[in-house]
PDB file of C-alpha atoms in Angstrom:
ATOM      1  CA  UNK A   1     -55.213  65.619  16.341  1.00 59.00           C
ATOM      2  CA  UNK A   2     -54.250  62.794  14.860  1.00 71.00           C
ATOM      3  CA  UNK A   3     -54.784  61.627  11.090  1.00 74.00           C
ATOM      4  CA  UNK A   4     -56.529  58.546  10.458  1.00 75.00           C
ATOM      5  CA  UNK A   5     -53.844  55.940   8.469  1.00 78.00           C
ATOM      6  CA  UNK A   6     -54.808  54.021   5.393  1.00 75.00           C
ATOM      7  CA  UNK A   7     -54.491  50.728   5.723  1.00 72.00           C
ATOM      8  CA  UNK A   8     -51.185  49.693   4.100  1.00 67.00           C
ATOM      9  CA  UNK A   9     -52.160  47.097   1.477  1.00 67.00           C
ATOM     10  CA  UNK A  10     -50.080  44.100   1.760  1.00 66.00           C
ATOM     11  CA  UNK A  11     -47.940  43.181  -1.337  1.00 61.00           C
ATOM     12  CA  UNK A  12     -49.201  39.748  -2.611  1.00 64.00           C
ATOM     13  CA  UNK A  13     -45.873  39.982  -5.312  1.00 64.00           C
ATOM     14  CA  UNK A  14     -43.228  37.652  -4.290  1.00 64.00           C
ATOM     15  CA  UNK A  15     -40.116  37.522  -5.745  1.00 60.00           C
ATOM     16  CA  UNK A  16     -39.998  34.632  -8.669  1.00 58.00           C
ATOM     17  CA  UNK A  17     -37.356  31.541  -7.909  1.00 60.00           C
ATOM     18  CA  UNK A  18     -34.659  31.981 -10.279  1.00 52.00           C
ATOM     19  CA  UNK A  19     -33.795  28.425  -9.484  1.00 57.00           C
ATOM     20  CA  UNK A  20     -33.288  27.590 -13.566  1.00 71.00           C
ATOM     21  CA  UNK A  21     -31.129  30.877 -13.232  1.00 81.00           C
ATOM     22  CA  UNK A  22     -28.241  28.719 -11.427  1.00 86.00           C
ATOM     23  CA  UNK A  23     -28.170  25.690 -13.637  1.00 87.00           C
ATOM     24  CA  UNK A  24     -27.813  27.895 -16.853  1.00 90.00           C
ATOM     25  CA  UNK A  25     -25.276  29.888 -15.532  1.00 90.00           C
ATOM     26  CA  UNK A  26     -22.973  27.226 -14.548  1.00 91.00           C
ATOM     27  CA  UNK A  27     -23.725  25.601 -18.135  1.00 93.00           C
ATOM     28  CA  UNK A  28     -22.875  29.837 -20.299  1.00 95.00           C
ATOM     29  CA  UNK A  29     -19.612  29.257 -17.656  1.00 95.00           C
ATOM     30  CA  UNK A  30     -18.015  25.391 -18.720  1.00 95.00           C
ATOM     31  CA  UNK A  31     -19.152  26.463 -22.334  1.00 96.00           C
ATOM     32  CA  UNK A  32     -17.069  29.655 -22.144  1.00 96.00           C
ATOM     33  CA  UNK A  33     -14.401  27.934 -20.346  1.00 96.00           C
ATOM     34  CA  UNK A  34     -13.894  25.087 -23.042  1.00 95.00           C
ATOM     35  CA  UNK A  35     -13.792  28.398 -25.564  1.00 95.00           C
ATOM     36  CA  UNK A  36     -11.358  29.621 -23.733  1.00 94.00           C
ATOM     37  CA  UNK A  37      -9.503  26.774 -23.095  1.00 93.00           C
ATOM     38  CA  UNK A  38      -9.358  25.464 -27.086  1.00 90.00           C
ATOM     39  CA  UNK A  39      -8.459  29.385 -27.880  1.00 88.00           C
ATOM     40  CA  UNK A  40      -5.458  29.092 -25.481  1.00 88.00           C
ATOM     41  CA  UNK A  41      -4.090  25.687 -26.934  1.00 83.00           C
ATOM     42  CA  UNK A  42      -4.266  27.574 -30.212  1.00 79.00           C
ATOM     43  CA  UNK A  43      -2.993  30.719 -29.383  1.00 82.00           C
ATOM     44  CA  UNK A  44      -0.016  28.556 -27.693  1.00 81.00           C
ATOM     45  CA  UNK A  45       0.735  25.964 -30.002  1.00 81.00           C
ATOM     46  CA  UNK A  46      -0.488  27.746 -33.327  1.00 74.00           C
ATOM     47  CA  UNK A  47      -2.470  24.351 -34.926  1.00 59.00           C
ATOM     48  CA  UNK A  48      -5.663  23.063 -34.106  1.00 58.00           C
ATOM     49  CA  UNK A  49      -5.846  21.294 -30.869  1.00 56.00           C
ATOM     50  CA  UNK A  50      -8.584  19.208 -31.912  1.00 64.00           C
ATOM     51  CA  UNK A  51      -6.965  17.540 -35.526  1.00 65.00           C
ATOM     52  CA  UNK A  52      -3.575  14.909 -35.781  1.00 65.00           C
ATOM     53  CA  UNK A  53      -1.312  16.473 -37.948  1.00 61.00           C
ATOM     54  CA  UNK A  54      -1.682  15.460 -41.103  1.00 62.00           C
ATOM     55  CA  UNK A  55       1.017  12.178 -42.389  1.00 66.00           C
ATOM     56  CA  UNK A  56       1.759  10.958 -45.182  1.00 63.00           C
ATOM     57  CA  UNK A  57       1.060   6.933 -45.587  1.00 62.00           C
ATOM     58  CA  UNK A  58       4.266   5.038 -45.128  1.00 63.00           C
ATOM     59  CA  UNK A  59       4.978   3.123 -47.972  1.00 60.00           C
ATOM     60  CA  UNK A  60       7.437   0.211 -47.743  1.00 58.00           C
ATOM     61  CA  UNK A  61      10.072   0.139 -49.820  1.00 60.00           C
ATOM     62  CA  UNK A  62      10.419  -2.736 -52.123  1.00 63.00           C
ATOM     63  CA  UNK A  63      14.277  -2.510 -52.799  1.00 70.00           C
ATOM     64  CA  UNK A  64      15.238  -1.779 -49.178  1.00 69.00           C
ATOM     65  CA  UNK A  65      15.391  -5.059 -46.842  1.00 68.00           C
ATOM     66  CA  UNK A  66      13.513  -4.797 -43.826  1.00 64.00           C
ATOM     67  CA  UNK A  67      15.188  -3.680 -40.689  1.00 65.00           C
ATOM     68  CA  UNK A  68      16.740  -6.641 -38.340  1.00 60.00           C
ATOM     69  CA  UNK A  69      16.217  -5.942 -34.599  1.00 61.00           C
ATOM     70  CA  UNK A  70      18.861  -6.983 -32.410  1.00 60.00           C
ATOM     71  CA  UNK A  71      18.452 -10.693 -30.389  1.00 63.00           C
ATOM     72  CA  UNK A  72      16.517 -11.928 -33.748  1.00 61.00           C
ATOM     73  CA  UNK A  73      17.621 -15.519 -35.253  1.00 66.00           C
ATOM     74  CA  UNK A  74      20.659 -14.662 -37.295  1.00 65.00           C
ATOM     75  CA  UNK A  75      21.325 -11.489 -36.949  1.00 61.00           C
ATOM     76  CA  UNK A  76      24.878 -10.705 -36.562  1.00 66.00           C
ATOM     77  CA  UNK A  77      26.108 -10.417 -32.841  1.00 63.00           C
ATOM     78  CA  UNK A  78      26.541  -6.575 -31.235  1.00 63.00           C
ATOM     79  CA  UNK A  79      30.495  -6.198 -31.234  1.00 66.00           C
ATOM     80  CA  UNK A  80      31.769  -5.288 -28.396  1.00 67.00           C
ATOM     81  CA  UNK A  81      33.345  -2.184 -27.831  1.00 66.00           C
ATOM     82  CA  UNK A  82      37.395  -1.217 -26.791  1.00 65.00           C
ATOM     83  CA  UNK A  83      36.725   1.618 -24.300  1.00 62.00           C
ATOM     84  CA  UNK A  84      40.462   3.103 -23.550  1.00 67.00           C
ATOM     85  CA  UNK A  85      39.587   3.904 -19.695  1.00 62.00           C
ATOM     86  CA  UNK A  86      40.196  -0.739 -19.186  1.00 59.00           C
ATOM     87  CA  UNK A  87      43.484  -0.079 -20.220  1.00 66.00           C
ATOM     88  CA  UNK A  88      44.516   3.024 -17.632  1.00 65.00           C
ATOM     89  CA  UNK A  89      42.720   0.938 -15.148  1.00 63.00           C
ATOM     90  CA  UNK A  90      45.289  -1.422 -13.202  1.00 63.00           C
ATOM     91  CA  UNK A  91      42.831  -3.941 -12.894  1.00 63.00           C
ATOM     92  CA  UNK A  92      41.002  -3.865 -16.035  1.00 55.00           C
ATOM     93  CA  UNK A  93      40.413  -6.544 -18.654  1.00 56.00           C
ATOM     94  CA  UNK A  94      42.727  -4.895 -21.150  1.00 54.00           C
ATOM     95  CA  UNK A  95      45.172  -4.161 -18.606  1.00 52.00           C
ATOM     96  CA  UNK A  96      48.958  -5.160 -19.262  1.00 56.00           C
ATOM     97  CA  UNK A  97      49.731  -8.132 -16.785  1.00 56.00           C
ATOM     98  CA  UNK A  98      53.034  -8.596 -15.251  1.00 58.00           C
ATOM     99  CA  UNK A  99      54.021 -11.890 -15.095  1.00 56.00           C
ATOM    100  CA  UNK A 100      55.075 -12.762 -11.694  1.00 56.00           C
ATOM    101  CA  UNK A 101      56.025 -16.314 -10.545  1.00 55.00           C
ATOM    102  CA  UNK A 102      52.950 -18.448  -9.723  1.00 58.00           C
ATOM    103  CA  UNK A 103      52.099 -18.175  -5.983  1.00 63.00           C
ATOM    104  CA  UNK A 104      51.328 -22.072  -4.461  1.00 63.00           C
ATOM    105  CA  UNK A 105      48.177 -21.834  -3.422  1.00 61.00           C
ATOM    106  CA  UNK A 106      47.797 -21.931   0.647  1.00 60.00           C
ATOM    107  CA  UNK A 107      46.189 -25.007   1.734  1.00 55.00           C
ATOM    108  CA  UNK A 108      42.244 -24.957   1.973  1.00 57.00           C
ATOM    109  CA  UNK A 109      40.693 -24.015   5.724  1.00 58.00           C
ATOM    110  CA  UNK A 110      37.934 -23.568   6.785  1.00 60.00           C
ATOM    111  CA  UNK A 111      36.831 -19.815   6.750  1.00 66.00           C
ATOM    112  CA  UNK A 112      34.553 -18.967   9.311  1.00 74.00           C
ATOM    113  CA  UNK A 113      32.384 -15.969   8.080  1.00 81.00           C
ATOM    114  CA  UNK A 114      31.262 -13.143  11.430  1.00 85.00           C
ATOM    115  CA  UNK A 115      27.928 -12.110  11.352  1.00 86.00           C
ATOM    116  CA  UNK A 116      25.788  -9.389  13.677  1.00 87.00           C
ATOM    117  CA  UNK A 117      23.161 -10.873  14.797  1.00 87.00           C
ATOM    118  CA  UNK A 118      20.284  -8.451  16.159  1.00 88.00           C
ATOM    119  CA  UNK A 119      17.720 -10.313  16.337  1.00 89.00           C
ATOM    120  CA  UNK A 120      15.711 -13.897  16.494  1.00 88.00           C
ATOM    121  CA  UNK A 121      12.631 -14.067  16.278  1.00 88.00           C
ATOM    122  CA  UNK A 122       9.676 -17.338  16.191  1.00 88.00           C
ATOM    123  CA  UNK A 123       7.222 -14.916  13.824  1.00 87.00           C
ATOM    124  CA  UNK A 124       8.435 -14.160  10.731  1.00 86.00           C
ATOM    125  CA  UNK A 125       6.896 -10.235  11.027  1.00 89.00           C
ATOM    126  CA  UNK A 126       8.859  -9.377  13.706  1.00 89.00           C
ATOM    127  CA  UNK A 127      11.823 -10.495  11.851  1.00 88.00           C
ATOM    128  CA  UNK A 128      10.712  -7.929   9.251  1.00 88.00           C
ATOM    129  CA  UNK A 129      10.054  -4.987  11.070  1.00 89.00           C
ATOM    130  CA  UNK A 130      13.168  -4.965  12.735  1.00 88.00           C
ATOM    131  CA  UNK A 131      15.108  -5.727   9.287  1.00 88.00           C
ATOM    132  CA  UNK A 132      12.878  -2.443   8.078  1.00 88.00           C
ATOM    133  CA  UNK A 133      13.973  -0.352  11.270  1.00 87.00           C
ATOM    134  CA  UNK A 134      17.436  -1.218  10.278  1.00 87.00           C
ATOM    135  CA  UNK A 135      17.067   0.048   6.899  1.00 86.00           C
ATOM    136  CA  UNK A 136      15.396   3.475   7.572  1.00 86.00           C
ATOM    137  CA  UNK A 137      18.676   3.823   9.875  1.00 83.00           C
ATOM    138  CA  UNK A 138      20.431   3.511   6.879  1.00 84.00           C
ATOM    139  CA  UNK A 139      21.700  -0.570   7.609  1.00 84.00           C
ATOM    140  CA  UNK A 140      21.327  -3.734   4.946  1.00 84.00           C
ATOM    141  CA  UNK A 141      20.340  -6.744   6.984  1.00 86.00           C
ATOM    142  CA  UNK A 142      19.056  -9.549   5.792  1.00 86.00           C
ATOM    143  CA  UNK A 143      16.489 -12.341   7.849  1.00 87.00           C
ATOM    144  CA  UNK A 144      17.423 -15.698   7.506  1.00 85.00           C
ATOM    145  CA  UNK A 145      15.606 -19.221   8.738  1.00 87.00           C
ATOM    146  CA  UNK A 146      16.466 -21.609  10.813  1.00 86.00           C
ATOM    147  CA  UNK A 147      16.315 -24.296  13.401  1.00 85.00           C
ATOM    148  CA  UNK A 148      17.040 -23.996  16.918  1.00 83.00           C
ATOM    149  CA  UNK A 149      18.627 -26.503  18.902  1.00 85.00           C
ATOM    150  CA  UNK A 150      15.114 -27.823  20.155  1.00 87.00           C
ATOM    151  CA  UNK A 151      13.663 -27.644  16.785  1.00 85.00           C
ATOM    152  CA  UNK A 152      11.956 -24.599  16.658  1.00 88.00           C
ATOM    153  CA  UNK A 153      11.736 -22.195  13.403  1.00 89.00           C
ATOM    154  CA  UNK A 154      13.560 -18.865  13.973  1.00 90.00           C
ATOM    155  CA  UNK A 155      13.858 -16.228  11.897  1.00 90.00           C
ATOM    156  CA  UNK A 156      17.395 -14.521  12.713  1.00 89.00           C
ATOM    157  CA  UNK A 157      17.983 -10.918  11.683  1.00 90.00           C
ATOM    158  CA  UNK A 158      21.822 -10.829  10.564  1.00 88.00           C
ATOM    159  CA  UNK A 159      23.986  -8.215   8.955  1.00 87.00           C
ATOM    160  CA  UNK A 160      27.284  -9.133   7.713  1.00 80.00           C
ATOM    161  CA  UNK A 161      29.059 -11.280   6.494  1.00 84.00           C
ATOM    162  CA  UNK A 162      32.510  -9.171   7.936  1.00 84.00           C
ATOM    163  CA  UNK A 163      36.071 -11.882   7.342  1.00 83.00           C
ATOM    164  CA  UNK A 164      37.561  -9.967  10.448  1.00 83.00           C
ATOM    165  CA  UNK A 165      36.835  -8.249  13.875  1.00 83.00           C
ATOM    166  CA  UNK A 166      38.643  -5.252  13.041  1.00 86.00           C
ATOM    167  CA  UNK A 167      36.030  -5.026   9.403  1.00 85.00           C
ATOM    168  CA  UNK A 168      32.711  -5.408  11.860  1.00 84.00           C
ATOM    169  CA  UNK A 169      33.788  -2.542  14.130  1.00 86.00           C
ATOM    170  CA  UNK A 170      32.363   0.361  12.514  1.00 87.00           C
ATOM    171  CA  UNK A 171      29.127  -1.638  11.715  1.00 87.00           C
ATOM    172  CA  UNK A 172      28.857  -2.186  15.391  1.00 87.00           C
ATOM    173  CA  UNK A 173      29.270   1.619  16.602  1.00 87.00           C
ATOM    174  CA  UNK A 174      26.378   2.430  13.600  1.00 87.00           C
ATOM    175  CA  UNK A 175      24.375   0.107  15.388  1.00 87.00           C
ATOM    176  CA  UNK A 176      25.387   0.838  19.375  1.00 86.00           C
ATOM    177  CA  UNK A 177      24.516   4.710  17.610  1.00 86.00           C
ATOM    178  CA  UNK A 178      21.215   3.816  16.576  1.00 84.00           C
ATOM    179  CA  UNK A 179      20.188   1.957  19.795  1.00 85.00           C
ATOM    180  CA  UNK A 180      19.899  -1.665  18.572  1.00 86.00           C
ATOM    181  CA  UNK A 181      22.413  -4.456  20.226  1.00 85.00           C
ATOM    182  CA  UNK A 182      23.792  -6.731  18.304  1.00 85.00           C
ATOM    183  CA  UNK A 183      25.821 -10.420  18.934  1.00 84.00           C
ATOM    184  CA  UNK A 184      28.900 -11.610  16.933  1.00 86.00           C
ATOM    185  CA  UNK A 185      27.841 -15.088  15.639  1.00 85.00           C
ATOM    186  CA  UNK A 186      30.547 -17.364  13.560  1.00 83.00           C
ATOM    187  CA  UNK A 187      28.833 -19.593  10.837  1.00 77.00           C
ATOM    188  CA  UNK A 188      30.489 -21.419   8.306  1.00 64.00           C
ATOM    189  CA  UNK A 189      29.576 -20.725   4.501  1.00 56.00           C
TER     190      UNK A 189
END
């Protein structure tokens, strides 16, 4: 035989939002983490975090002239200073010179400066970017303007200037290494 069953009785509690319960606990945690925080800086530094240390008011001399800041109207000028290393130096100012006979000077010509050109270019951007490819492989070019012979702007992308073949050699491997081709262009200064 069975037993009868009571009816279970349904529980009309529910649980009560503890949404309040969130907002104040965040707010008990910053409070004890600024407590914590100021007790540190004190425990560390051994004064009060919060206060300037205490200074005493300057008072200003009345005997003692104020103090003259170099590059003011009559102040006297900075003296310069003997620094033994010109003298060991063969070329420095202090060095002893030798006096040789004066050398005629050759007659004047006209030097013709070499230049590697590795690009020209109508927009000035592209000019750029390949002067900044050039530099992240570790080359100083410099873009210069221009006409071409039919008028036109150009923006050439030079390195140099080299006074011989034999000084533009290496630069020329660097750049064969780093995939850009360049031309040897004469211009004079």
């Amino acid at each position: 035989m069975s037993r009868p069953r009571k009816p279970v009785k349904q529980s009309t509690n529910r649980p009560a939002r503890s949404g309040g319960g969130t907002v104040i606990g965040l707010f008990i945690g910053l409070v004890l983490g600024a407590v914590f925080a100021a007790g540190a800086a004190w425990y560390f530094t051994r004064a009060n975090p919060f206060q300037a240390p205490p200074t005493s008011p300057r008072v200003p001399d009345a005997e003692r002239p104020p103090v003259a800041l170099p590059g003011k109207p009559g102040d006297r000028p900075v003296v310069k200073q003997d620094f033994q290393f010109y003298k060991i130096l063969p070329q420095g100012e202090g060095a002893q010179t030798e006096s040789a006979p004066p050398a005629t000077p050759p007659a004047p010509a006209t030097v013709e400066r070499l230049y590697l050109q590795v690009g020209a270019f109508e927009d000035p951007a592209e000019a750029d970017n390949l002067k900044a490819r050039l530099a992240l492989a570790g080359i100083d070019a410099s873009a210069q303007r221009g006409r071409s012979a039919d008028g036109r702007t150009v923006h050439r992308v030079r390195i140099g200037p080299f006074s011989s073949p034999e000084e533009m050699a290496p630069m020329r491997s660097r750049l064969a290494e780093g995939g850009f081709t360049a031309t040897v262009v004469r211009a004079a200064p």
